[in-house]
Coordinates of C-alpha atoms in Angstrom, one line a residue:
X1 CA -0.1 0.1 0.0
X2 CA 1.3 3.5 -0.7
X3 CA 1.5 6.1 2.3
X4 CA -1.7 7.9 1.1
X5 CA -3.9 5.0 1.5
X6 CA -2.3 4.1 4.9
X7 CA -2.9 7.6 6.1
X8 CA -6.6 7.3 4.9
X9 CA -7.0 3.9 6.7
X10 CA -5.4 5.0 9.9
X11 CA -7.6 8.1 10.0
X12 CA -10.6 5.8 9.9
X13 CA -9.3 3.6 12.8
X14 CA -8.7 0.6 10.5
X15 CA -5.4 -1.0 10.0
X16 CA -5.1 -3.5 7.3
X17 CA -3.0 -6.7 7.6
X18 CA -2.3 -9.9 5.6
X19 CA -2.3 -13.4 6.8
X20 CA 0.5 -15.6 5.5
X21 CA -0.5 -19.0 4.3
X22 CA 1.8 -21.8 3.9
X23 CA 2.6 -22.5 0.2
X24 CA 2.8 -25.8 -1.4
X25 CA 5.5 -27.2 -3.8
X26 CA 4.1 -25.3 -6.6
X27 CA 4.1 -22.0 -4.8
X28 CA 0.4 -21.9 -4.5
X29 CA -1.2 -21.6 -0.9
X30 CA -1.7 -25.0 0.4
X31 CA -5.2 -26.1 1.5
X32 CA -5.8 -27.9 4.9
X33 CA -7.0 -31.7 4.0
X34 CA -8.9 -33.8 6.5
X35 CA -9.2 -37.6 5.8
X36 CA -12.4 -39.2 7.3
X37 CA -14.5 -42.2 6.9
X38 CA -15.1 -45.9 8.0
X39 CA -13.0 -48.7 7.0
X40 CA -14.9 -51.7 5.3
X41 CA -14.8 -53.8 8.5
X42 CA -16.4 -51.0 10.4
X43 CA -19.2 -50.6 7.8
X44 CA -19.8 -54.3 8.0
X45 CA -20.1 -54.3 11.7
X46 CA -22.5 -51.4 11.6
X47 CA -24.6 -53.1 9.0
X48 CA -24.7 -56.4 11.2
X49 CA -25.8 -54.4 14.3
X50 CA -28.6 -52.5 12.3
X51 CA -29.7 -55.7 10.9
X52 CA -29.9 -57.5 14.1
X53 CA -31.6 -54.8 15.8
X54 CA -34.1 -54.6 13.0
X55 CA -34.8 -58.4 13.2
X56 CA -35.3 -58.2 17.2
X57 CA -37.6 -55.2 16.5
X58 CA -39.7 -57.1 13.9
X59 CA -40.0 -60.2 16.1
X60 CA -41.1 -58.3 19.0
X61 CA -43.7 -56.3 17.0
X62 CA -45.1 -59.5 15.4
X63 CA -45.3 -61.1 19.0
X64 CA -47.2 -58.0 20.2
X65 CA -49.8 -58.2 17.3
X66 CA -50.4 -61.9 18.1
X67 CA -51.1 -61.3 21.8
X68 CA -53.2 -58.2 20.7
X69 CA -55.4 -60.5 18.5
X70 CA -55.6 -63.2 21.1
X71 CA -56.6 -60.8 23.6
X72 CA -59.3 -59.4 21.4
X73 CA -60.5 -63.2 20.7
X74 CA -60.6 -63.7 24.6
X75 CA -62.7 -60.6 25.0
X76 CA -65.2 -61.2 22.2
X77 CA -66.1 -64.7 23.5
X78 CA -66.4 -63.3 27.1
X79 CA -68.8 -60.7 25.7
X80 CA -70.7 -63.5 23.7
X81 CA -70.8 -65.6 26.8
X82 CA -72.5 -62.7 28.7
X83 CA -74.9 -62.2 25.9
X84 CA -75.8 -65.8 26.0
X85 CA -76.3 -65.6 29.6
X86 CA -78.8 -62.7 29.1
X87 CA -80.7 -64.6 26.2
X88 CA -81.0 -67.6 28.6
X89 CA -82.6 -65.5 31.2
X90 CA -84.8 -63.7 28.8
X91 CA -85.9 -66.9 27.1
X92 CA -87.0 -69.2 29.9
X93 CA -83.9 -71.3 30.0
X94 CA -83.5 -71.7 26.3
X95 CA -80.4 -71.1 24.1
X96 CA -80.3 -70.1 20.6
X97 CA -79.2 -73.1 18.4
X98 CA -78.0 -73.7 15.0
X99 CA -76.2 -76.7 13.6
X100 CA -72.8 -76.6 11.4
X101 CA -71.8 -79.1 8.8
X102 CA -70.0 -81.9 10.3
X103 CA -70.7 -80.9 13.9
X104 CA -74.4 -81.3 14.8
X105 CA -75.1 -78.8 17.6
X106 CA -72.3 -76.1 16.5
X107 CA -72.4 -73.0 14.7
X108 CA -70.1 -70.1 14.1
X109 CA -70.1 -66.5 13.0
X110 CA -69.1 -66.9 9.5
X111 CA -71.7 -69.3 8.3
X112 CA -74.2 -68.0 5.6
X113 CA -77.9 -68.9 5.8
X114 CA -80.9 -68.5 7.9
X115 CA -80.4 -68.2 11.8
X116 CA -80.8 -71.7 13.4
X117 CA -83.9 -72.4 15.5
X118 CA -84.1 -73.6 19.1
X119 CA -84.8 -77.1 18.0
X120 CA -82.4 -79.6 16.4
X121 CA -82.0 -79.0 12.8
X122 CA -79.8 -79.2 9.8
X123 CA -79.5 -75.5 9.2
X124 CA -76.2 -73.9 8.8
X125 CA -76.6 -70.4 10.4
X126 CA -75.5 -67.8 12.6
X127 CA -76.3 -67.3 16.4
X128 CA -75.4 -63.8 16.6
X129 CA -78.6 -62.5 15.3
X130 CA -80.3 -63.7 18.4
X131 CA -77.8 -62.0 20.5
X132 CA -78.1 -58.8 18.7
X133 CA -80.0 -57.0 21.6
X134 CA -77.2 -57.9 23.9
X135 CA -74.2 -56.8 21.9
X136 CA -75.1 -53.2 21.3
X137 CA -74.8 -53.6 17.5
X138 CA -71.2 -54.9 17.6
X139 CA -70.1 -57.3 14.8
X140 CA -67.8 -59.5 16.9
X141 CA -65.5 -61.8 14.5
X142 CA -61.9 -63.2 14.7
X143 CA -59.4 -60.4 14.1
X144 CA -58.0 -62.4 11.2
X145 CA -61.3 -63.5 10.0
X146 CA -59.6 -66.6 8.2
X147 CA -60.0 -70.5 9.2
X148 CA -61.0 -70.0 12.7
X149 CA -64.2 -68.1 13.6
X150 CA -65.8 -68.1 17.2
X151 CA -67.9 -71.2 17.5
X152 CA -71.0 -71.9 19.6
X153 CA -71.8 -75.4 20.8
X154 CA -74.7 -76.8 22.7
X155 CA -74.6 -80.4 23.7
X156 CA -75.9 -83.1 25.9
X157 CA -74.1 -83.4 29.3
X158 CA -73.4 -87.0 28.7
X159 CA -72.2 -86.5 25.1
X160 CA -68.6 -86.4 23.8
X161 CA -67.0 -83.5 22.0
X162 CA -67.7 -82.5 19.3
X163 CA -71.3 -82.9 20.2
X164 CA -73.7 -85.3 18.8
X165 CA -77.5 -84.8 18.0
X166 CA -80.1 -85.1 20.6
X167 CA -81.0 -83.1 23.6
X168 CA -78.6 -80.2 24.2
X169 CA -78.2 -78.6 27.5
X170 CA -74.7 -77.2 27.9
X171 CA -73.2 -74.5 25.9
X172 CA -69.6 -73.8 25.0
X173 CA -67.9 -70.9 23.1
X174 CA -64.7 -71.7 21.4
X175 CA -62.0 -69.8 19.8
X176 CA -58.6 -70.6 18.7
X177 CA -55.5 -68.6 19.9
X178 CA -52.4 -68.1 17.8
X179 CA -50.1 -68.2 20.9
X180 CA -50.6 -71.8 22.2
X181 CA -48.7 -70.8 25.2
X182 CA -51.0 -67.7 26.1
X183 CA -51.6 -67.5 29.9
X184 CA -55.2 -67.2 29.2
X185 CA -55.6 -70.6 28.3
X186 CA -55.2 -71.6 31.9
X187 CA -58.5 -70.1 32.3
X188 CA -60.3 -71.8 29.5
X189 CA -62.2 -75.1 29.8
X190 CA -60.0 -78.2 29.3
X191 CA -61.8 -80.9 27.5
X192 CA -60.0 -84.1 27.3
X193 CA -59.2 -85.2 23.9
X194 CA -59.7 -81.9 22.1
X195 CA -57.2 -82.4 19.3
X196 CA -56.3 -78.7 18.4
X197 CA -53.7 -76.6 20.2
X198 CA -54.7 -73.1 21.3
X199 CA -58.2 -74.0 21.7
X200 CA -60.0 -71.8 24.2
X201 CA -63.5 -72.9 25.5
X202 CA -65.4 -70.6 27.6
X203 CA -68.9 -71.3 29.2
X204 CA -70.7 -74.1 30.9
X205 CA -74.6 -73.9 31.4
X206 CA -76.8 -76.7 32.3
X207 CA -80.3 -75.6 33.0

């Protein structure tokens, strides 16, 4: 800078200065370089840990969903049980009845056809229409709504399960739980010889 400019800058209270930068081999100012990153082994370890955590989370999530569906099933058949009790009291000790193919005396919520009568018949039907006044309009069905709906059985005290035809005095509600080790199964009726794991039977009424 010339003296004139220096005087002007001093009069404004500003003193210019320059910062010296180190120069590279070519004479140009060198730039600072920082080398960062992961090695291949570190990346593989991170990926493996993420995969393991994701697997654990998926297993836990699936288990939680199964338990939630099973809890829903148990709550539903307990509600159906109460509705059947109300029906029993309001109909002079009679139970709604319908027959299912292959299991005389039983019916489920997914059958199509006319509602069964209160006498032994060959109709496939639903028992829920009889219970509508006691269910507040709820449409109770299995959460997955696949192979295993809720079942309602009426059978003679001296008959074996599945029930046979004849006089029917006892009712049972049946559902299947996905978790065959569910603690609620301990509170379900255990019928000797019932072949399916996870079966939960609730209710025992003999007029």
